Every structure is written in C-alpha cells, then in structure tokens.
Amino acid sequence: MKRTKIKAVLNMAASPGEVFVQGWVRTKRDAKDFSFIELNDGSCLANIQVIAANDLAEYRQVEKLTTGSAAGVTGTLVASPGKGQKWEIQATAVDVISIAPENYPLQKKRHTDEFLRSIAHLRPRTNKYGAAFRIRSRMAQAIHAFYLDKGFYYLHSPLITGSDCEGAGEMFRVTDLDPADVQKQGRMDFSRDFFGQEANLTVSGQLSAEMFALSLGDVYTFSPTFRAENSNTRRHAAEFWMLEPEMAFCDLDGNMDHAEELVKYLVGHAMDHCREDLDLFMRFVDKDLGQRLETLVSKPFARLSYTDAVEILKKCGKTFEYPVEYGIDLQSEHERFLAEEHFKTPVFVTDYPRQIKPFYMRMNDDGQTVAAMDLLVPGIGELIGGSQREERLSVLEARMDEIGLDKDPYWWYLDSRRFGTVPHAGFGMGFERFLMMITGISNIRDVIAFPRTPGSIDF
RNA sequence: UCCCCAGUAGCUCAGUUGGCAGAGCGAGUGGCUGUUAACCACUAAGUCCGCGGUUCAAGUCCGUGCUGGGGAGCCA
C-alpha cells in the first residue's frame, strides 16, 4: 500500500477506509487492551493518533515502542471518539522500523532552546523547530514565487570572490596554500594560490546583481553570504542567507515601495499557508506576534529622512547612552526607539550622511547625503538596507577617490557606468532576520538548521 | 572585542553561616485507565565545568581558564 503523509491524512474530509502512514513516535500511552501511539512524520505540526490493540500479531513489538522510535502503520481511518483530534487510525498492522533506546535525548517535556541547540541534529523533531523549519522552507519558496510573478530573474552570484570588492565587513579567506609552506616562507604568496590572487567568501551579491540588473532589467540574488566578524549577538551569524533584489530604471521611492510590498507579501503568504505552525509561535513563543504580523500587513510603513529621525530623537526627551547628533550612525537604542516606541511600525530611514554609507550609494543634490534607505523593524532592528546606486561615472569615481578606494579592481563595475548607465536601485534583506520577525524566535541560531557563529561549527 | 549573568542527576533547577548531595520532570519496573505533556507506586541515576589556592573541612570563599546566555560595538 502507498504511504500517505500525515498532513494529508489529517486534512481528509471523509475516510478513505484504509491508510498507510510512516513516522516517528512522539509518545505512547498504554491502556488495558491497547496502546495510543502519537505518530509524527514531519509533514505538519500535528500527530496522528494510532490505536494499536493487543490482539495485533506484532503487539509484543508495539509494546517496546519508545519516544523517538520509527514505525509504519496500516489501518482504518475513523472519526476519533476522544477529544483533541478529528481522526485516528485503528491499526491492522504495525511495522516497527526501529526502536530508540532509553537515552534518546528528546523527552516528553519542554526543553530550553540552549539545550536543543546542543542537539541541533535532533531538534527538528520537536514541535517548535519542526514548525520553524517548515516556515523557513515555505518563505524561501515564497520569495521565488513573488519574483517569478513580478518578472524578475534569479541570479546565481558567485560565493567565492576576488579580495578587494564589496567592502562590507571582515571576510573569510579562501586558499589552498599549504599552511606548512606559508609558515616556512613567513608569508602567503597569493600568486601561487589557487586563483593566483587573494580570494574570499562573498559578503554580498550586490555588485554582481547590479551588472545583471543593467542587462536583464530586474534581478534578485538569494544565497548564502559570509561574515568573519567576531560578533557574538543573537542577531548575527557567520553564514547567513541574504535576498538582494536589484532593479534598473528604479529610484529610492520605487526601491522602498518594492521592499514594503515584498515584506507584506511574505507575511501574508505565511499567514495564509503556515497557519498551524505560526499559531504555535503566537501561543507559546511570542504572545504579541499575531498583533504584530497583523499590523505589518495592514499598516503602511513609516518613511522619514535621517535628518528628521535625528530631530525626533533629539526632541523625544529620552536620554540615550549614545547621545544623538547629526552625522553619527543610528545606534541600536535609537533604531529601537523609532520603530518600537515612536512609530510602532516598521520605518524606512532615508538619505543618510554620505560619510557613514558605502561608496556606491547615489549622491543627493545637496552633495551631503546619499539616497540610502534602511528598514527598521520592531524587535529586530535593521531588516533591510539598500539604496539607489550612483549611476554617474564621474560622481562615482569622485566618491571612490574621496574614501581612498583603489579603482583598478572595480574596472568592470565602472564599465557599467560607461556603457549605457541608467538609474537603478536595490537592497539586501537578511533572510534569518526576516524569519525571526515572522516567528518571534529571538535568537538567529534557532532559525538556522546548523548555525555557524564565532567559535562554534558543530554538526 | 568589551560589560553583566550562569555552569550541581538525562532535562529544569534548589542547596541556609564553609560541616553527610536534594526536588520536580524524564528513564526503568509494576499497577490502573478511550488516553491527550495521562495517572499511582517503587527503583536506578552525580568528575557539583576544568585547573590552582585559602581552610581541620569547599558545591559554597579567592584566582584563573573554558563553555553557554543577555547587552554593546559591527552589521543583515
């Protein structure tokens, strides 16, 4: 008989008679003449309740089933007389696939996130992490659906890049030089390295995406990125996924419109398609989550300039650890105040002083600020960072000179401004930060299957 | 990298003034029961994070290291 996923079984409107399911035992309760087995196959949050009577030929084996064991069940799908479930299976045959011994680490009780992190290979078998990673999968697919519908092309930007580009934080070096030789010579001879020069893991696909936006029109990259920063916080990982759309013939306003539409689409998609899993987070992880997501899809995001943001922060009467003044970058406490206390919605802050933003952002007419935008979200901080790009060759070169950037390695990037340059814009969204926002999970390590952070690369 | 907190049974934790190592849950065994994180009884289970020091005596005090968590910086 063909296996049916438990999700499909539970969603059946009428009993088809006999069904065959396979999964892992979450818990077993023995009665006098039979056992209740809660079986879960990961297809959905809910378990199917199996009734295994003691006249089954293999009941001896059934009695040995422990939490974590694997089994296949054939039986009749019947309406459950008990409370808490619509359907249950009256087993006619139970195939015990494997027995989990008594030292199975997942118990029938709540575990802390810290403990589950130490058994990251088993935690997807829990309700919370099963739900988190089903939502993660669904959201990744929703990103592609969103862009397919909008006529964007999906660009696979390289993960190994030349050393000098991108300029967004510390990079991981990629080399196949023998450490013993390096020690002997006292230096790394990159001319003899694999690529004949320094190479690193990418920190952003943006520059590649710009080249393709100026060719295919609208593109996005969605891929792993790497940062060798020694950041020990609940919002940082060494390996994370980033979504980076890049749009030709687009300005800063179009960029923000797009970002807002994207976030609202993804949240709405989750509410439509991940209801059961999302409910778990609303009930047990973050009581305010439901209200927050509702606000997220229904209310327009606030938009204001950096200059206005500084004014608000100065006048708000709150004393900050880092005093606010024009020219400084906004600190976490400032971002949190704006998003969580002042606007109580996500807020775009635009037009930052050029000194605190990278070279590729487009210079505004005032000659002081650039067409940047950050999206600050309650509870998360910066979810999106983007800008209109500087499309004017002379202005771009002047900026690179101003900050002392060697233009030679960027010859190909500058070429795009020589040949048919047009206004264009884009942004990056940290995928894990988005998942934290949508689930209420407060530590980035808990939305990544096997997280990589400073000093930690188990699994 | 800096600041703060923590590390005791499989898990979550308590441990008084420095004086015999404890509970709940989980697990095992038995019982009961159309049960829902089932219930009742019994049993087993410890490198008190490592190293060094003070002391007649250290889970407890001091130093140091490691690991984990929270915050900051950096950023997505």
Coordinates of C-alpha atoms (C1' of nucleotides) in Angstrom, one line a residue:
Chain A
M1 CA 0.0 0.0 0.0
K2 CA 1.2 3.5 -0.8
R3 CA 2.3 5.7 2.0
T4 CA 0.2 8.8 2.8
K5 CA 1.7 11.8 4.6
I6 CA 0.1 12.5 7.9
K7 CA -0.7 16.1 6.9
A8 CA -2.8 14.7 4.0
V9 CA -4.5 12.1 6.3
L10 CA -5.4 14.8 8.9
N11 CA -6.9 17.0 6.2
M12 CA -9.1 14.3 4.7
A13 CA -12.8 15.3 4.5
A14 CA -14.0 11.8 4.6
S15 CA -12.4 8.5 5.5
P16 CA -11.0 6.6 2.5
G17 CA -11.1 3.4 4.6
E18 CA -7.6 2.0 4.9
V19 CA -4.5 4.2 5.1
F20 CA -0.8 3.6 5.5
V21 CA 1.4 6.1 7.3
Q22 CA 5.1 6.1 8.5
G23 CA 6.7 8.3 11.1
W24 CA 8.3 8.7 14.5
V25 CA 6.7 8.0 17.8
R26 CA 6.2 11.2 19.8
T27 CA 4.6 9.5 22.8
K28 CA 2.8 6.2 23.6
R29 CA 0.2 5.7 26.2
D30 CA -0.8 2.2 27.2
A31 CA -4.3 1.2 28.0
K32 CA -5.5 -2.2 29.2
D33 CA -6.2 -3.8 25.9
F34 CA -4.4 -1.4 23.5
S35 CA -1.9 1.4 23.1
F36 CA -2.3 5.0 21.9
I37 CA 0.6 6.0 19.7
E38 CA 1.2 9.6 18.6
L39 CA 2.9 9.4 15.3
N40 CA 4.6 12.4 13.5
D41 CA 6.2 12.3 10.1
G42 CA 7.3 16.0 9.9
S43 CA 4.8 16.8 7.2
C44 CA 2.9 19.0 9.6
L45 CA 2.8 20.0 13.3
A46 CA 0.1 17.7 14.3
N47 CA 0.4 14.0 15.1
I48 CA -1.9 11.2 14.1
Q49 CA -3.3 9.1 17.0
V50 CA -2.9 5.4 16.3
I51 CA -4.9 2.8 18.3
A52 CA -2.9 -0.5 18.4
A53 CA -4.9 -3.3 20.0
N54 CA -3.2 -6.1 21.9
D55 CA -4.5 -8.7 19.6
L56 CA -2.2 -7.5 16.8
A57 CA 0.2 -10.2 15.8
E58 CA 3.1 -7.9 16.4
Y59 CA 1.9 -6.4 19.7
R60 CA 5.0 -7.6 21.5
Q61 CA 7.0 -5.3 19.3
V62 CA 4.5 -2.4 19.7
E63 CA 4.9 -2.6 23.5
K64 CA 8.6 -1.8 23.0
L65 CA 8.0 1.4 21.1
T66 CA 9.5 4.4 22.8
T67 CA 9.6 8.1 22.1
G68 CA 11.7 8.6 19.0
S69 CA 11.2 5.1 17.6
A70 CA 10.1 4.7 14.0
A71 CA 7.1 2.8 12.8
G72 CA 4.8 2.2 9.8
V73 CA 1.1 1.8 10.5
T74 CA -1.6 0.3 8.3
G75 CA -5.2 0.7 9.5
T76 CA -8.6 2.2 9.1
L77 CA -9.1 5.9 9.4
V78 CA -12.0 6.5 11.7
A79 CA -13.5 9.6 13.5
S80 CA -11.9 9.8 16.9
P81 CA -14.3 9.5 19.9
G82 CA -11.7 11.2 22.1
K83 CA -11.2 15.0 22.4
G84 CA -8.3 16.8 20.7
Q85 CA -8.3 15.2 17.2
K86 CA -10.7 14.6 14.4
W87 CA -9.2 11.4 13.0
E88 CA -7.4 8.4 14.4
I89 CA -6.2 5.2 12.9
Q90 CA -7.4 1.8 14.1
A91 CA -4.2 -0.2 13.3
T92 CA -4.5 -3.5 11.5
A93 CA -0.7 -3.9 11.2
V94 CA 2.2 -2.1 12.8
D95 CA 5.7 -2.3 11.3
V96 CA 8.3 -1.4 13.9
I97 CA 11.1 0.0 11.8
S98 CA 13.5 0.9 14.7
I99 CA 13.5 1.3 18.4
A100 CA 15.0 4.4 20.0
P101 CA 16.9 3.4 23.2
E102 CA 16.1 5.0 26.6
N103 CA 18.9 7.6 26.2
Y104 CA 17.0 9.3 23.4
P105 CA 17.7 12.9 24.4
L106 CA 14.3 14.4 23.5
Q107 CA 11.9 14.0 26.4
K108 CA 8.2 14.4 26.5
K109 CA 8.6 17.7 28.2
R110 CA 9.8 21.3 27.4
H111 CA 13.4 21.7 26.7
T112 CA 15.3 25.0 26.7
D113 CA 16.5 26.5 23.4
E114 CA 20.1 26.3 24.7
F115 CA 19.9 22.6 25.3
L116 CA 18.2 21.9 21.9
R117 CA 21.0 23.9 20.2
S118 CA 23.4 21.4 21.6
I119 CA 21.5 18.6 19.8
A120 CA 20.8 20.6 16.6
H121 CA 20.7 17.3 14.7
L122 CA 17.6 16.2 16.6
R123 CA 15.8 19.4 17.4
P124 CA 13.8 19.5 14.1
R125 CA 11.9 16.5 15.7
T126 CA 10.4 18.9 18.2
N127 CA 7.2 20.8 17.6
K128 CA 8.8 24.2 17.7
Y129 CA 11.8 23.6 15.5
G130 CA 9.8 21.5 13.1
A131 CA 7.4 24.4 12.7
A132 CA 10.3 26.9 12.4
F133 CA 12.0 25.0 9.6
R134 CA 8.7 24.3 7.7
I135 CA 8.1 28.0 7.8
R136 CA 11.7 28.7 6.6
S137 CA 11.2 26.4 3.6
R138 CA 7.9 28.0 2.8
M139 CA 9.3 31.5 3.0
A140 CA 12.2 30.7 0.7
Q141 CA 9.8 29.3 -1.9
A142 CA 7.5 32.4 -1.4
I143 CA 10.4 34.7 -2.3
H144 CA 10.8 32.9 -5.6
A145 CA 7.1 33.0 -6.2
F146 CA 7.0 36.7 -5.6
Y147 CA 9.8 37.4 -8.0
L148 CA 8.6 35.0 -10.6
D149 CA 5.2 36.8 -10.6
K150 CA 7.0 40.2 -11.0
G151 CA 9.1 39.1 -13.9
F152 CA 12.4 39.2 -12.1
Y153 CA 15.2 36.8 -13.0
Y154 CA 17.0 34.8 -10.3
L155 CA 20.8 35.4 -10.5
H156 CA 23.3 33.0 -9.0
S157 CA 26.1 35.3 -8.0
P158 CA 29.4 33.7 -7.0
L159 CA 30.1 32.7 -3.5
I160 CA 33.9 32.9 -3.9
T161 CA 35.0 36.4 -4.9
G162 CA 38.2 38.4 -5.5
S163 CA 39.5 40.1 -2.5
D164 CA 39.0 43.8 -3.0
C165 CA 35.4 44.1 -3.7
E166 CA 32.2 44.6 -1.9
G167 CA 33.6 46.1 1.2
A168 CA 31.1 45.1 3.8
G169 CA 32.8 43.7 6.8
E170 CA 35.5 41.1 7.5
M171 CA 35.8 38.3 5.0
F172 CA 36.7 34.6 5.2
R173 CA 39.8 33.8 3.2
V174 CA 39.7 31.1 0.6
T175 CA 43.0 29.4 -0.1
D176 CA 44.6 26.1 -0.9
L177 CA 48.1 27.2 0.1
D178 CA 49.8 24.6 2.4
P179 CA 49.9 26.1 6.0
A180 CA 53.4 24.5 6.4
D181 CA 54.7 26.3 3.3
V182 CA 53.2 29.6 4.5
Q183 CA 55.0 29.1 7.8
K184 CA 58.3 28.3 6.1
Q185 CA 58.1 31.4 3.8
G186 CA 56.7 33.6 6.5
R187 CA 54.0 34.9 4.2
M188 CA 51.2 33.9 1.9
D189 CA 52.3 34.0 -1.7
F190 CA 48.9 34.6 -3.4
S191 CA 50.5 34.4 -6.9
R192 CA 50.9 30.7 -6.2
D193 CA 47.4 30.3 -4.7
F194 CA 44.5 28.6 -6.4
F195 CA 43.2 31.7 -8.1
G196 CA 46.6 33.5 -8.5
Q197 CA 45.4 36.2 -6.1
E198 CA 43.5 36.6 -2.8
A199 CA 40.1 35.2 -2.7
N200 CA 37.3 35.3 -0.1
L201 CA 33.8 34.1 0.6
T202 CA 31.3 36.7 -0.5
V203 CA 29.7 39.2 1.8
S204 CA 27.1 40.3 -0.7
G205 CA 26.0 39.6 -4.2
Q206 CA 25.1 43.2 -4.9
L207 CA 27.8 44.2 -7.4
S208 CA 27.1 41.1 -9.5
A209 CA 23.4 41.9 -9.2
E210 CA 23.9 45.4 -10.5
M211 CA 25.6 44.1 -13.6
F212 CA 22.7 41.8 -14.3
A213 CA 20.0 44.4 -13.5
L214 CA 21.7 46.6 -16.2
S215 CA 21.3 43.7 -18.6
L216 CA 18.1 41.7 -17.6
G217 CA 16.3 44.6 -16.1
D218 CA 15.1 43.3 -12.7
V219 CA 17.0 40.5 -11.0
Y220 CA 17.5 39.1 -7.5
T221 CA 20.1 37.0 -5.7
F222 CA 19.1 34.8 -2.8
S223 CA 22.1 32.8 -1.5
P224 CA 24.4 32.3 1.5
T225 CA 26.7 35.1 2.5
F226 CA 29.6 35.0 5.0
R227 CA 31.0 37.4 7.5
A228 CA 34.1 36.8 9.6
E229 CA 33.1 39.5 12.1
N230 CA 33.6 38.4 15.7
S231 CA 30.0 39.3 16.6
N232 CA 28.5 37.5 19.5
T233 CA 24.9 38.5 19.4
R234 CA 21.5 36.9 18.9
R235 CA 21.2 38.7 15.6
H236 CA 24.5 37.6 13.9
A237 CA 25.8 34.5 12.3
A238 CA 29.0 33.8 10.2
E239 CA 26.9 32.2 7.5
F240 CA 23.5 33.5 6.6
W241 CA 21.2 33.9 3.7
M242 CA 20.5 37.2 2.0
L243 CA 17.9 38.3 -0.5
E244 CA 19.2 41.1 -2.8
P245 CA 16.9 42.5 -5.5
E246 CA 18.3 45.0 -8.0
M247 CA 16.2 47.0 -10.3
A248 CA 17.0 49.0 -13.4
F249 CA 15.2 52.3 -14.0
C250 CA 14.3 52.5 -10.4
D251 CA 14.8 55.3 -7.8
L252 CA 14.8 55.3 -4.0
D253 CA 11.0 55.6 -3.7
G254 CA 10.5 52.7 -6.1
N255 CA 13.0 50.8 -4.0
M256 CA 11.1 51.4 -0.8
D257 CA 7.7 50.6 -2.5
H258 CA 9.2 47.3 -3.6
A259 CA 10.6 46.5 -0.2
E260 CA 7.3 47.2 1.5
E261 CA 5.4 45.1 -1.0
L262 CA 7.8 42.2 -0.6
V263 CA 7.6 42.2 3.2
K264 CA 3.8 42.4 3.2
Y265 CA 3.6 39.7 0.6
L266 CA 5.8 37.3 2.6
V267 CA 4.0 37.9 5.9
G268 CA 0.6 37.5 4.2
H269 CA 1.8 34.3 2.5
A270 CA 2.9 32.9 5.8
M271 CA -0.4 33.7 7.4
D272 CA -2.2 32.0 4.5
H273 CA 0.0 28.9 4.2
C274 CA 1.7 28.3 7.5
R275 CA -1.3 28.9 9.8
E276 CA -0.9 25.9 12.1
D277 CA 2.9 26.4 12.5
L278 CA 2.5 30.1 13.0
D279 CA -0.1 29.5 15.7
L280 CA 2.4 27.6 17.7
F281 CA 4.7 30.7 17.8
M282 CA 1.8 33.0 18.6
R283 CA 0.7 30.9 21.5
F284 CA 4.0 29.7 23.0
V285 CA 6.8 31.8 21.8
D286 CA 5.6 35.4 21.4
K287 CA 2.2 36.5 22.7
D288 CA 2.3 39.7 20.7
L289 CA 3.2 38.0 17.4
G290 CA -0.3 37.8 16.0
Q291 CA -0.9 41.5 16.5
R292 CA 2.5 42.4 15.2
L293 CA 2.0 40.5 12.0
E294 CA -1.5 41.9 11.5
T295 CA 0.0 45.4 11.8
L296 CA 2.8 44.5 9.4
V297 CA 0.4 43.6 6.6
S298 CA -2.3 46.2 7.1
K299 CA -0.5 49.4 8.1
P300 CA 1.8 51.4 5.8
F301 CA 5.4 51.6 6.9
A302 CA 6.6 55.0 8.1
R303 CA 9.1 56.8 6.0
L304 CA 11.4 59.7 7.1
S305 CA 14.8 61.1 6.4
Y306 CA 17.8 60.6 8.6
T307 CA 17.7 64.4 9.3
D308 CA 14.1 64.1 10.5
A309 CA 14.9 61.0 12.5
V310 CA 17.7 62.8 14.3
E311 CA 15.3 65.7 15.1
I312 CA 12.7 63.3 16.6
L313 CA 15.4 61.5 18.7
K314 CA 16.7 64.9 20.0
K315 CA 13.3 66.1 20.9
C316 CA 11.9 62.9 22.3
G317 CA 13.1 63.7 25.8
K318 CA 14.7 60.3 26.3
T319 CA 18.3 60.1 27.4
F320 CA 20.3 57.7 25.3
E321 CA 23.6 56.0 26.2
Y322 CA 24.9 57.4 22.9
P323 CA 23.8 61.0 22.5
V324 CA 22.2 61.8 19.2
E325 CA 23.7 64.3 16.9
Y326 CA 23.7 64.8 13.1
G327 CA 26.4 62.8 11.4
I328 CA 26.6 59.8 13.7
D329 CA 25.2 56.5 12.7
L330 CA 22.0 55.5 14.4
Q331 CA 22.7 53.1 17.3
S332 CA 20.6 50.1 18.3
E333 CA 18.8 52.1 21.0
H334 CA 17.9 54.8 18.5
E335 CA 16.6 52.4 15.9
R336 CA 14.6 50.6 18.6
F337 CA 13.0 53.8 19.8
L338 CA 11.9 54.9 16.4
A339 CA 10.4 51.5 15.4
E340 CA 9.1 50.3 18.7
E341 CA 8.1 53.4 20.6
H342 CA 7.7 56.3 18.3
F343 CA 6.1 54.8 15.1
K344 CA 5.2 51.3 16.4
T345 CA 5.5 50.1 12.8
P346 CA 8.4 49.3 10.5
V347 CA 10.1 52.5 9.5
F348 CA 12.2 53.5 6.5
V349 CA 15.0 55.9 7.3
T350 CA 16.4 57.6 4.2
D351 CA 19.1 60.0 3.0
Y352 CA 21.9 59.3 5.4
P353 CA 25.1 61.5 5.5
R354 CA 27.5 60.2 2.9
Q355 CA 30.3 59.7 5.4
I356 CA 28.5 56.8 7.1
K357 CA 27.4 54.9 4.0
P358 CA 29.3 53.0 1.3
F359 CA 30.7 54.4 -2.0
Y360 CA 28.1 53.0 -4.3
M361 CA 25.1 54.9 -2.9
R362 CA 23.8 57.7 -5.1
M363 CA 24.8 61.3 -4.1
N364 CA 21.8 63.6 -3.4
D365 CA 21.6 67.1 -4.9
D366 CA 22.6 68.6 -1.5
G367 CA 26.1 67.0 -2.0
Q368 CA 26.0 65.8 1.6
T369 CA 23.5 62.9 1.9
V370 CA 23.1 59.8 -0.2
A371 CA 19.9 58.0 -1.4
A372 CA 20.1 55.3 1.2
M373 CA 17.3 53.5 3.0
D374 CA 17.2 51.2 6.0
L375 CA 14.1 49.4 7.1
L376 CA 13.9 49.3 10.9
V377 CA 11.5 46.7 12.4
P378 CA 10.3 46.5 16.0
G379 CA 12.1 43.7 17.8
I380 CA 14.6 43.1 15.0
G381 CA 16.3 46.3 14.2
E382 CA 17.7 46.7 10.7
L383 CA 15.9 44.2 8.4
I384 CA 16.7 45.8 5.1
G385 CA 19.5 48.0 3.9
G386 CA 19.5 49.5 0.4
S387 CA 19.9 52.5 -1.8
Q388 CA 19.6 54.0 -5.2
R389 CA 23.0 53.3 -6.8
E390 CA 25.3 56.0 -8.1
E391 CA 24.9 55.7 -11.9
R392 CA 27.0 58.7 -12.8
L393 CA 30.6 57.7 -13.6
S394 CA 32.3 61.0 -12.6
V395 CA 30.4 61.2 -9.3
L396 CA 31.1 57.6 -8.5
E397 CA 34.8 57.9 -9.2
A398 CA 35.0 61.1 -7.1
R399 CA 33.4 59.2 -4.2
M400 CA 35.9 56.3 -4.6
D401 CA 38.8 58.8 -4.6
E402 CA 37.3 60.6 -1.6
I403 CA 37.4 57.4 0.5
G404 CA 40.7 56.2 -1.0
L405 CA 39.4 53.2 -2.8
D406 CA 41.7 51.7 -5.4
K407 CA 39.6 51.9 -8.6
D408 CA 41.5 49.2 -10.6
P409 CA 39.8 46.1 -9.2
Y410 CA 36.5 47.8 -9.9
W411 CA 37.2 48.3 -13.6
W412 CA 34.3 46.0 -14.6
Y413 CA 31.9 47.7 -12.1
L414 CA 32.8 51.2 -13.5
D415 CA 32.3 49.8 -17.1
S416 CA 28.6 49.5 -16.3
R417 CA 28.6 53.3 -15.8
R418 CA 30.5 53.9 -19.0
F419 CA 28.2 51.8 -21.3
G420 CA 24.5 52.6 -21.1
T421 CA 24.3 53.5 -17.5
V422 CA 20.8 54.1 -16.0
P423 CA 19.4 54.9 -12.6
H424 CA 18.9 51.7 -10.6
A425 CA 18.3 50.7 -7.0
G426 CA 18.3 47.6 -4.8
F427 CA 18.6 46.4 -1.3
G428 CA 19.6 43.4 0.9
M429 CA 17.3 41.6 3.3
G430 CA 18.7 39.2 5.9
F431 CA 16.6 36.1 5.5
E432 CA 17.1 34.9 9.0
R433 CA 16.2 38.3 10.5
F434 CA 13.0 38.1 8.5
L435 CA 12.3 34.6 9.9
M436 CA 12.9 35.9 13.4
M437 CA 10.4 38.7 12.8
I438 CA 7.8 36.3 11.5
T439 CA 8.2 33.6 14.2
G440 CA 9.1 35.7 17.2
I441 CA 12.2 33.5 17.6
S442 CA 14.7 35.7 19.4
N443 CA 18.0 34.0 18.6
I444 CA 19.3 33.7 15.0
R445 CA 20.8 30.4 15.9
D446 CA 17.3 29.0 16.2
V447 CA 16.2 29.8 12.7
I448 CA 19.3 28.2 11.1
A449 CA 19.5 24.4 10.7
F450 CA 23.1 24.2 11.8
P451 CA 24.3 27.7 12.8
R452 CA 27.8 28.9 12.3
T453 CA 29.0 31.5 14.9
P454 CA 32.4 32.5 16.3
G455 CA 33.9 29.5 18.0
S456 CA 31.1 27.2 17.0
I457 CA 30.9 24.9 13.9
D458 CA 29.5 21.6 15.3
F459 CA 27.3 19.5 13.0
Chain B
rU1 C1' 36.4 42.6 21.2
rC2 C1' 34.0 44.9 25.8
rC3 C1' 30.3 44.7 30.1
rC4 C1' 26.9 41.6 33.0
rC5 C1' 24.9 36.7 34.5
rA6 C1' 25.2 31.5 34.7
rG7 C1' 27.5 26.3 34.8
rU8 C1' 25.0 20.8 40.6
rA9 C1' 21.4 13.6 38.2
rG10 C1' 19.4 12.6 31.1
rC11 C1' 16.5 17.8 31.4
rU12 C1' 14.9 22.2 34.5
rC13 C1' 16.6 23.8 39.0
rA14 C1' 17.2 24.3 44.8
rG15 C1' 21.3 23.8 48.1
rU16 C1' 20.8 28.4 54.6
rU17 C1' 26.8 31.0 58.2
rG18 C1' 32.0 26.8 54.8
rG19 C1' 30.1 21.0 58.1
rC20 C1' 26.6 13.7 55.2
rA21 C1' 24.3 15.7 47.5
rG22 C1' 18.4 17.3 47.1
rA23 C1' 13.5 18.1 44.4
rG24 C1' 10.4 18.0 40.1
rC25 C1' 10.3 16.2 35.3
rG26 C1' 12.3 12.3 32.2
rA27 C1' 14.0 7.0 32.2
rG28 C1' 13.4 1.7 34.1
rU29 C1' 10.0 -1.8 36.8
rG30 C1' 5.0 -2.9 38.4
rG31 C1' -0.2 -1.3 38.6
rC32 C1' -4.6 1.3 36.7
rU33 C1' -7.1 3.5 32.8
rG34 C1' -10.5 5.7 25.4
rU35 C1' -5.8 8.2 26.8
rU36 C1' -4.3 13.7 25.3
rA37 C1' 2.8 16.8 28.4
rA38 C1' -2.3 10.6 31.1
rC39 C1' -2.4 8.8 36.3
rC40 C1' -0.4 5.9 41.0
rA41 C1' 3.7 3.2 43.5
rC42 C1' 8.7 1.8 43.6
rU43 C1' 13.9 1.8 41.6
rA44 C1' 18.3 3.4 39.4
rA45 C1' 20.9 7.7 38.3
rG46 C1' 26.4 12.8 40.4
rU47 C1' 34.1 14.2 37.7
rC48 C1' 28.8 19.8 41.9
rC49 C1' 32.5 22.8 34.2
rG50 C1' 38.4 22.4 34.4
rC51 C1' 42.9 23.9 36.9
rG52 C1' 45.2 26.2 41.2
rG53 C1' 44.6 28.4 46.1
rU54 C1' 42.6 29.5 51.4
rU55 C1' 40.8 26.1 55.3
rC56 C1' 40.6 20.9 60.2
rA57 C1' 36.8 20.9 56.3
rA58 C1' 34.9 23.9 49.8
rG59 C1' 29.0 22.7 45.5
rU60 C1' 29.6 27.2 48.8
rC61 C1' 35.2 31.7 49.6
rC62 C1' 39.6 33.6 46.3
rG63 C1' 42.3 33.4 41.4
rU64 C1' 42.4 31.7 36.5
rG65 C1' 40.7 29.2 32.2
rC66 C1' 36.7 27.1 29.3
rU67 C1' 31.5 26.8 27.8
rG68 C1' 26.6 28.9 27.5
rG69 C1' 23.2 33.2 27.8
rG70 C1' 22.0 38.6 27.8
rG71 C1' 23.6 43.6 26.4
rA72 C1' 27.1 46.8 23.5
rG73 C1' 30.1 47.6 19.1
rC74 C1' 30.0 45.9 13.8
rC75 C1' 26.2 44.7 10.6
rA76 C1' 22.0 41.8 7.5

